[in-house]
PDB file of C-alpha atoms in Angstrom:
ATOM      1  CA  THR A  92     150.050 277.280 109.655  1.00 57.00           C
ATOM      2  CA  GLU A  93     147.314 279.676 108.570  1.00 61.00           C
ATOM      3  CA  LEU A  94     148.782 279.763 105.072  1.00 61.00           C
ATOM      4  CA  ARG A  95     148.809 275.961 104.875  1.00 66.00           C
ATOM      5  CA  GLU A  96     145.232 275.828 106.141  1.00 63.00           C
ATOM      6  CA  PHE A  97     144.175 278.396 103.550  1.00 62.00           C
ATOM      7  CA  ASP A  98     145.941 276.387 100.813  1.00 66.00           C
ATOM      8  CA  SER A  99     144.143 273.196 101.830  1.00 72.00           C
ATOM      9  CA  ILE A 100     140.794 275.025 101.930  1.00 71.00           C
ATOM     10  CA  ASN A 101     141.516 276.458  98.489  1.00 73.00           C
ATOM     11  CA  ASN A 102     142.503 273.012  97.160  1.00 75.00           C
ATOM     12  CA  ILE A 103     139.293 271.439  98.432  1.00 77.00           C
ATOM     13  CA  ASP A 104     137.222 274.280  96.985  1.00 73.00           C
ATOM     14  CA  SER A 105     138.882 273.966  93.579  1.00 79.00           C
ATOM     15  CA  THR A 106     138.457 270.169  93.712  1.00 78.00           C
ATOM     16  CA  ILE A 107     134.707 270.624  94.205  1.00 76.00           C
ATOM     17  CA  GLU A 108     134.610 273.102  91.334  1.00 78.00           C
ATOM     18  CA  ASN A 109     136.568 270.773  89.028  1.00 78.00           C
ATOM     19  CA  SER A 110     134.326 267.839  89.961  1.00 77.00           C
ATOM     20  CA  LEU A 111     131.337 269.858  88.851  1.00 75.00           C
ATOM     21  CA  LYS A 112     132.986 270.739  85.527  1.00 80.00           C
ATOM     22  CA  LYS A 113     133.860 267.093  84.766  1.00 80.00           C
ATOM     23  CA  LEU A 114     130.522 265.722  85.871  1.00 80.00           C
ATOM     24  CA  ASP A 115     128.377 263.756  83.432  1.00 81.00           C
ATOM     25  CA  PHE A 116     124.865 264.927  84.238  1.00 82.00           C
ATOM     26  CA  SER A 117     123.247 262.222  82.108  1.00 85.00           C
ATOM     27  CA  ASN A 118     124.137 259.671  84.789  1.00 86.00           C
ATOM     28  CA  ARG A 119     121.894 261.001  87.531  1.00 86.00           C
ATOM     29  CA  LYS A 120     122.613 258.242  90.031  1.00 87.00           C
ATOM     30  CA  ARG A 121     126.374 258.887  89.870  1.00 87.00           C
ATOM     31  CA  THR A 122     125.853 262.651  90.036  1.00 86.00           C
ATOM     32  CA  ILE A 123     123.756 262.399  93.185  1.00 86.00           C
ATOM     33  CA  PHE A 124     126.198 259.894  94.690  1.00 88.00           C
ATOM     34  CA  LEU A 125     129.095 262.311  94.103  1.00 86.00           C
ATOM     35  CA  ARG A 126     127.178 265.192  95.663  1.00 84.00           C
ATOM     36  CA  ASP A 127     126.277 263.138  98.730  1.00 85.00           C
ATOM     37  CA  SER A 128     129.785 261.714  99.123  1.00 86.00           C
ATOM     38  CA  ILE A 129     131.267 265.233  99.098  1.00 83.00           C
ATOM     39  CA  LEU A 130     128.788 266.235 101.815  1.00 83.00           C
ATOM     40  CA  LYS A 131     129.807 263.267 103.964  1.00 85.00           C
ATOM     41  CA  LYS A 132     133.522 263.768 103.371  1.00 84.00           C
ATOM     42  CA  LEU A 133     133.407 267.449 104.302  1.00 80.00           C
ATOM     43  CA  ASN A 134     130.938 266.852 107.148  1.00 81.00           C
ATOM     44  CA  ILE A 135     128.525 269.533 105.940  1.00 78.00           C
ATOM     45  CA  PRO A 136     125.037 269.346 107.468  1.00 75.00           C
ATOM     46  CA  ILE A 137     122.918 270.194 104.413  1.00 74.00           C
ATOM     47  CA  GLY A 138     119.924 268.170 103.349  1.00 76.00           C
ATOM     48  CA  PHE A 139     119.262 267.830  99.630  1.00 77.00           C
ATOM     49  CA  ARG A 140     116.584 266.158  97.576  1.00 76.00           C
ATOM     50  CA  LYS A 141     116.728 262.403  97.277  1.00 77.00           C
ATOM     51  CA  GLU A 142     117.216 260.603  93.981  1.00 72.00           C
ATOM     52  CA  VAL A 143     113.528 259.702  93.602  1.00 71.00           C
ATOM     53  CA  GLU A 144     112.580 263.385  93.633  1.00 76.00           C
ATOM     54  CA  TYR A 145     114.522 263.946  90.414  1.00 75.00           C
ATOM     55  CA  ARG A 146     112.689 261.311  88.339  1.00 81.00           C
ATOM     56  CA  ASN A 147     110.262 263.585  86.527  1.00 84.00           C
ATOM     57  CA  VAL A 148     112.633 266.534  86.168  1.00 87.00           C
ATOM     58  CA  ASP A 149     113.885 267.575  82.741  1.00 89.00           C
ATOM     59  CA  ASP A 150     117.630 267.118  82.092  1.00 89.00           C
ATOM     60  CA  SER A 151     118.377 270.830  81.830  1.00 90.00           C
ATOM     61  CA  VAL A 152     116.485 271.528  85.057  1.00 90.00           C
ATOM     62  CA  PHE A 153     118.296 268.648  86.771  1.00 89.00           C
ATOM     63  CA  LYS A 154     121.651 270.084  85.704  1.00 89.00           C
ATOM     64  CA  LYS A 155     120.785 273.529  87.104  1.00 91.00           C
ATOM     65  CA  MET A 156     119.523 272.021  90.360  1.00 89.00           C
ATOM     66  CA  ILE A 157     122.743 270.041  90.823  1.00 87.00           C
ATOM     67  CA  GLU A 158     124.861 273.088  89.983  1.00 88.00           C
ATOM     68  CA  ILE A 159     122.998 275.019  92.675  1.00 89.00           C
ATOM     69  CA  ASP A 160     123.550 272.141  95.118  1.00 87.00           C
ATOM     70  CA  PHE A 161     127.297 272.219  94.427  1.00 86.00           C
ATOM     71  CA  LEU A 162     127.351 275.987  94.901  1.00 86.00           C
ATOM     72  CA  ARG A 163     125.602 275.549  98.243  1.00 87.00           C
ATOM     73  CA  ILE A 164     128.180 272.933  99.243  1.00 85.00           C
ATOM     74  CA  ARG A 165     131.062 275.249  98.348  1.00 83.00           C
ATOM     75  CA  GLN A 166     129.443 278.205 100.112  1.00 83.00           C
ATOM     76  CA  SER A 167     128.746 276.199 103.259  1.00 83.00           C
ATOM     77  CA  TYR A 168     132.234 274.718 103.332  1.00 79.00           C
ATOM     78  CA  LEU A 169     133.909 278.083 102.895  1.00 78.00           C
ATOM     79  CA  GLY A 170     131.581 279.601 105.474  1.00 79.00           C
ATOM     80  CA  LEU A 171     132.437 276.913 107.995  1.00 75.00           C
ATOM     81  CA  LYS A 172     136.180 277.074 107.413  1.00 72.00           C
ATOM     82  CA  LEU A 173     136.905 280.728 106.667  1.00 70.00           C
ATOM     83  CA  PHE A 174     134.305 282.538 108.732  1.00 68.00           C
ATOM     84  CA  ARG A 175     134.216 280.361 111.805  1.00 63.00           C
ATOM     85  CA  HIS A 176     133.567 282.155 115.056  1.00 57.00           C
ATOM     86  CA  GLU A 177     135.958 281.466 117.862  1.00 55.00           C
ATOM     87  CA  PRO A 178     135.172 282.262 121.476  1.00 51.00           C
ATOM     88  CA  LEU A 179     136.673 285.408 122.933  1.00 45.00           C
TER      89      LEU A 179
END
């Protein structure tokens, strides 16, 4: 069962990574929606900037900020699933 759990964790992690690679950053609304939907689906308690806070941000800066957000999502997910602390 641990191997299956690791495979599913790896599949979800690679899905997040592939989503980031395929993402069209010019459509900011869709990009933010995807980021937020992944957070809800994985039940990760991270708060990110709202869409209105990205209005005056340059496209290249927006792309880097979203990439960092996706890295934080992956790191938090892996931290919750792989390094969870169980009671003794």
